[in-house]
PDB file of C-alpha atoms in Angstrom:
ATOM      1  CA  MET A   1     137.948 120.529 108.369  1.00 93.00           C
ATOM      2  CA  THR A   2     137.392 123.619 108.937  1.00 95.00           C
ATOM      3  CA  LEU A   3     137.761 125.146 105.695  1.00 96.00           C
ATOM      4  CA  THR A   4     136.876 129.118 106.824  1.00 96.00           C
ATOM      5  CA  LYS A   5     135.281 130.756 109.739  1.00 96.00           C
ATOM      6  CA  HIS A   6     132.458 129.806 108.897  1.00 97.00           C
ATOM      7  CA  PHE A   7     132.150 126.685 105.922  1.00 97.00           C
ATOM      8  CA  THR A   8     133.283 123.458 106.933  1.00 97.00           C
ATOM      9  CA  LEU A   9     134.602 120.798 104.231  1.00 97.00           C
ATOM     10  CA  GLU A  10     131.261 118.414 105.743  1.00 96.00           C
ATOM     11  CA  GLU A  11     128.949 121.425 103.066  1.00 95.00           C
ATOM     12  CA  PHE A  12     130.833 121.336 100.375  1.00 95.00           C
ATOM     13  CA  THR A  13     129.966 117.036 100.153  1.00 96.00           C
ATOM     14  CA  ARG A  14     126.489 116.376 101.915  1.00 94.00           C
ATOM     15  CA  SER A  15     124.329 114.975  99.696  1.00 94.00           C
ATOM     16  CA  SER A  16     120.640 113.185 100.114  1.00 92.00           C
ATOM     17  CA  ASN A  17     121.043 112.081  96.485  1.00 94.00           C
ATOM     18  CA  ALA A  18     124.805 110.463  97.036  1.00 96.00           C
ATOM     19  CA  LYS A  19     123.649 109.329  99.978  1.00 95.00           C
ATOM     20  CA  ALA A  20     120.567 107.295  98.410  1.00 96.00           C
ATOM     21  CA  ARG A  21     122.803 106.581  95.646  1.00 96.00           C
ATOM     22  CA  GLY A  22     125.063 104.996  98.183  1.00 97.00           C
ATOM     23  CA  ILE A  23     128.043 107.589  96.197  1.00 97.00           C
ATOM     24  CA  ASP A  24     131.025 107.942  98.138  1.00 97.00           C
ATOM     25  CA  ASN A  25     131.398 112.309  97.279  1.00 97.00           C
ATOM     26  CA  THR A  26     134.800 112.056  99.375  1.00 97.00           C
ATOM     27  CA  VAL A  27     136.379 115.236  97.982  1.00 97.00           C
ATOM     28  CA  PRO A  28     139.816 114.373  97.191  1.00 97.00           C
ATOM     29  CA  ASP A  29     142.492 115.822  98.641  1.00 97.00           C
ATOM     30  CA  LYS A  30     143.615 117.816  95.622  1.00 98.00           C
ATOM     31  CA  LEU A  31     141.134 119.730  95.019  1.00 98.00           C
ATOM     32  CA  ILE A  32     140.521 121.183  98.470  1.00 98.00           C
ATOM     33  CA  PRO A  33     141.944 124.961  97.575  1.00 98.00           C
ATOM     34  CA  ALA A  34     139.481 124.874  95.154  1.00 98.00           C
ATOM     35  CA  ILE A  35     136.706 125.344  98.138  1.00 98.00           C
ATOM     36  CA  ARG A  36     139.053 126.984 100.162  1.00 98.00           C
ATOM     37  CA  ASN A  37     139.513 129.303  97.366  1.00 98.00           C
ATOM     38  CA  LEU A  38     135.681 129.322  96.531  1.00 98.00           C
ATOM     39  CA  CYS A  39     134.941 130.134 100.717  1.00 98.00           C
ATOM     40  CA  GLU A  40     137.238 132.834 100.614  1.00 97.00           C
ATOM     41  CA  THR A  41     136.561 134.878  97.439  1.00 97.00           C
ATOM     42  CA  VAL A  42     132.989 134.394  97.549  1.00 98.00           C
ATOM     43  CA  LEU A  43     131.346 132.689 100.789  1.00 98.00           C
ATOM     44  CA  GLU A  44     132.722 134.320 103.982  1.00 98.00           C
ATOM     45  CA  PRO A  45     132.451 138.235 102.296  1.00 97.00           C
ATOM     46  CA  LEU A  46     128.902 137.235 101.035  1.00 98.00           C
ATOM     47  CA  ARG A  47     128.075 135.990 104.506  1.00 98.00           C
ATOM     48  CA  GLU A  48     130.248 138.720 106.295  1.00 97.00           C
ATOM     49  CA  GLN A  49     127.533 141.523 104.369  1.00 97.00           C
ATOM     50  CA  ALA A  50     124.710 139.445 105.056  1.00 97.00           C
ATOM     51  CA  LYS A  51     124.991 138.806 108.121  1.00 97.00           C
ATOM     52  CA  GLU A  52     123.471 135.521 108.408  1.00 96.00           C
ATOM     53  CA  PRO A  53     124.108 131.855 107.764  1.00 96.00           C
ATOM     54  CA  VAL A  54     124.827 130.962 103.997  1.00 97.00           C
ATOM     55  CA  GLU A  55     123.797 127.670 103.347  1.00 96.00           C
ATOM     56  CA  ILE A  56     124.909 125.404 100.467  1.00 97.00           C
ATOM     57  CA  SER A  57     122.620 123.471  98.832  1.00 94.00           C
ATOM     58  CA  SER A  58     125.102 121.356  96.920  1.00 95.00           C
ATOM     59  CA  GLY A  59     128.736 121.819  96.815  1.00 97.00           C
ATOM     60  CA  TYR A  60     131.331 119.312  95.606  1.00 98.00           C
ATOM     61  CA  ARG A  61     129.906 116.766  93.206  1.00 98.00           C
ATOM     62  CA  CYS A  62     132.321 113.483  92.190  1.00 98.00           C
ATOM     63  CA  PRO A  63     131.815 112.156  88.747  1.00 97.00           C
ATOM     64  CA  GLU A  64     128.933 109.715  89.609  1.00 97.00           C
ATOM     65  CA  LEU A  65     127.021 112.758  91.404  1.00 97.00           C
ATOM     66  CA  ASN A  66     127.239 114.775  88.707  1.00 97.00           C
ATOM     67  CA  ARG A  67     125.513 112.520  86.376  1.00 97.00           C
ATOM     68  CA  VAL A  68     123.280 111.537  89.011  1.00 95.00           C
ATOM     69  CA  VAL A  69     121.932 115.100  88.838  1.00 94.00           C
ATOM     70  CA  GLY A  70     122.512 115.767  85.685  1.00 93.00           C
ATOM     71  CA  GLY A  71     125.141 118.020  85.607  1.00 94.00           C
ATOM     72  CA  LYS A  72     127.313 119.365  82.651  1.00 95.00           C
ATOM     73  CA  ASN A  73     129.941 116.956  81.951  1.00 95.00           C
ATOM     74  CA  THR A  74     132.253 120.434  82.699  1.00 95.00           C
ATOM     75  CA  SER A  75     130.554 121.533  85.919  1.00 97.00           C
ATOM     76  CA  GLN A  76     132.936 123.324  88.276  1.00 97.00           C
ATOM     77  CA  HIS A  77     131.237 121.335  90.615  1.00 98.00           C
ATOM     78  CA  MET A  78     133.691 118.420  90.378  1.00 98.00           C
ATOM     79  CA  LYS A  79     136.586 120.431  90.485  1.00 97.00           C
ATOM     80  CA  GLY A  80     135.319 122.238  93.932  1.00 98.00           C
ATOM     81  CA  GLU A  81     134.892 125.721  91.771  1.00 98.00           C
ATOM     82  CA  ALA A  82     130.946 125.897  92.734  1.00 98.00           C
ATOM     83  CA  CYS A  83     128.516 125.901  94.795  1.00 98.00           C
ATOM     84  CA  ASP A  84     124.694 126.791  94.693  1.00 97.00           C
ATOM     85  CA  ILE A  85     123.201 128.588  97.608  1.00 98.00           C
ATOM     86  CA  TRP A  86     119.822 128.850  99.108  1.00 95.00           C
ATOM     87  CA  HIS A  87     117.972 130.774 101.358  1.00 96.00           C
ATOM     88  CA  ALA A  88     113.793 130.167 102.207  1.00 94.00           C
ATOM     89  CA  ASP A  89     112.693 133.178 101.603  1.00 95.00           C
ATOM     90  CA  ILE A  90     113.415 134.617  97.498  1.00 95.00           C
ATOM     91  CA  GLN A  91     113.664 138.578  98.599  1.00 97.00           C
ATOM     92  CA  THR A  92     116.391 138.409 101.133  1.00 97.00           C
ATOM     93  CA  LEU A  93     117.856 136.041  98.070  1.00 97.00           C
ATOM     94  CA  ARG A  94     117.826 137.904  95.443  1.00 97.00           C
ATOM     95  CA  LYS A  95     119.705 140.251  97.888  1.00 97.00           C
ATOM     96  CA  TRP A  96     121.896 137.821  98.194  1.00 98.00           C
ATOM     97  CA  PHE A  97     122.939 138.256  93.794  1.00 98.00           C
ATOM     98  CA  GLU A  98     123.271 141.971  93.854  1.00 97.00           C
ATOM     99  CA  MET A  99     126.139 141.503  96.446  1.00 97.00           C
ATOM    100  CA  LEU A 100     127.338 138.327  94.845  1.00 98.00           C
ATOM    101  CA  MET A 101     128.262 140.640  92.460  1.00 96.00           C
ATOM    102  CA  ASP A 102     129.855 143.412  93.880  1.00 94.00           C
ATOM    103  CA  GLY A 103     132.672 140.642  94.703  1.00 95.00           C
ATOM    104  CA  ASP A 104     134.864 138.403  92.568  1.00 96.00           C
ATOM    105  CA  PHE A 105     133.517 135.447  90.817  1.00 97.00           C
ATOM    106  CA  ASP A 106     133.208 133.214  87.418  1.00 98.00           C
ATOM    107  CA  GLN A 107     130.009 132.679  87.132  1.00 97.00           C
ATOM    108  CA  LEU A 108     127.295 133.689  88.938  1.00 98.00           C
ATOM    109  CA  ILE A 109     123.805 132.518  87.530  1.00 97.00           C
ATOM    110  CA  TRP A 110     120.119 132.896  89.128  1.00 97.00           C
ATOM    111  CA  GLU A 111     118.229 129.334  88.313  1.00 95.00           C
ATOM    112  CA  HIS A 112     114.653 128.397  89.193  1.00 91.00           C
ATOM    113  CA  ASN A 113     113.659 125.095  89.357  1.00 88.00           C
ATOM    114  CA  ARG A 114     109.676 125.489  87.528  1.00 87.00           C
ATOM    115  CA  LYS A 115     108.205 121.937  88.666  1.00 88.00           C
ATOM    116  CA  SER A 116     108.904 123.234  92.873  1.00 86.00           C
ATOM    117  CA  GLY A 117     109.063 127.114  91.968  1.00 87.00           C
ATOM    118  CA  ARG A 118     112.675 126.641  93.633  1.00 91.00           C
ATOM    119  CA  CYS A 119     115.087 129.351  93.519  1.00 96.00           C
ATOM    120  CA  TRP A 120     119.178 129.411  93.865  1.00 96.00           C
ATOM    121  CA  ILE A 121     122.229 131.188  93.009  1.00 98.00           C
ATOM    122  CA  HIS A 122     124.864 129.578  91.525  1.00 97.00           C
ATOM    123  CA  VAL A 123     128.283 130.506  91.989  1.00 98.00           C
ATOM    124  CA  SER A 124     131.618 129.526  90.599  1.00 98.00           C
ATOM    125  CA  CYS A 125     135.397 130.570  91.068  1.00 98.00           C
ATOM    126  CA  LYS A 126     138.186 130.019  89.523  1.00 97.00           C
ATOM    127  CA  VAL A 127     141.729 129.769  91.538  1.00 93.00           C
ATOM    128  CA  ASN A 128     143.764 131.326  89.811  1.00 93.00           C
ATOM    129  CA  ARG A 129     141.243 134.108  89.854  1.00 90.00           C
ATOM    130  CA  GLU A 130     142.605 136.395  86.864  1.00 93.00           C
ATOM    131  CA  GLN A 131     141.044 133.575  84.560  1.00 95.00           C
ATOM    132  CA  ASN A 132     137.623 134.824  86.255  1.00 94.00           C
ATOM    133  CA  ARG A 133     134.512 135.996  83.693  1.00 96.00           C
ATOM    134  CA  HIS A 134     132.595 137.421  85.650  1.00 96.00           C
ATOM    135  CA  GLN A 135     129.654 136.336  83.754  1.00 97.00           C
ATOM    136  CA  VAL A 136     126.178 137.097  85.323  1.00 97.00           C
ATOM    137  CA  ILE A 137     123.161 134.774  84.645  1.00 96.00           C
ATOM    138  CA  TYR A 138     119.718 135.164  85.136  1.00 91.00           C
ATOM    139  CA  GLY A 139     118.204 131.658  84.093  1.00 69.00           C
TER     140      GLY A 139
END
């Protein structure tokens, strides 16, 4: 299902962890508007400004998948309000972080796995955008 010009629902459900464990990570219909809002408010503007594809490394997580990956029980991933994005070039990722700071979002978190050295950006946007906290965290 196409959500916006550059993003599909399948990008939000894709998970190697879910696949390996046989977890059904299908998005409930009631959460699709939240994912579409995230795409329209955050991801499409980033994609247009960056002029290159934006890869979602973790999108929607059903409660079982969220537990498996060690997500918090309040994770916005389970509400369709959050995703993690990644780029192989750390400088590009840093530039994206700066671009996202100028937009509308709830949380913007620079995350880093000390073991692997891999970095990614967690970004969320509430359906009721008036409730967005514009919280920036360097994790």
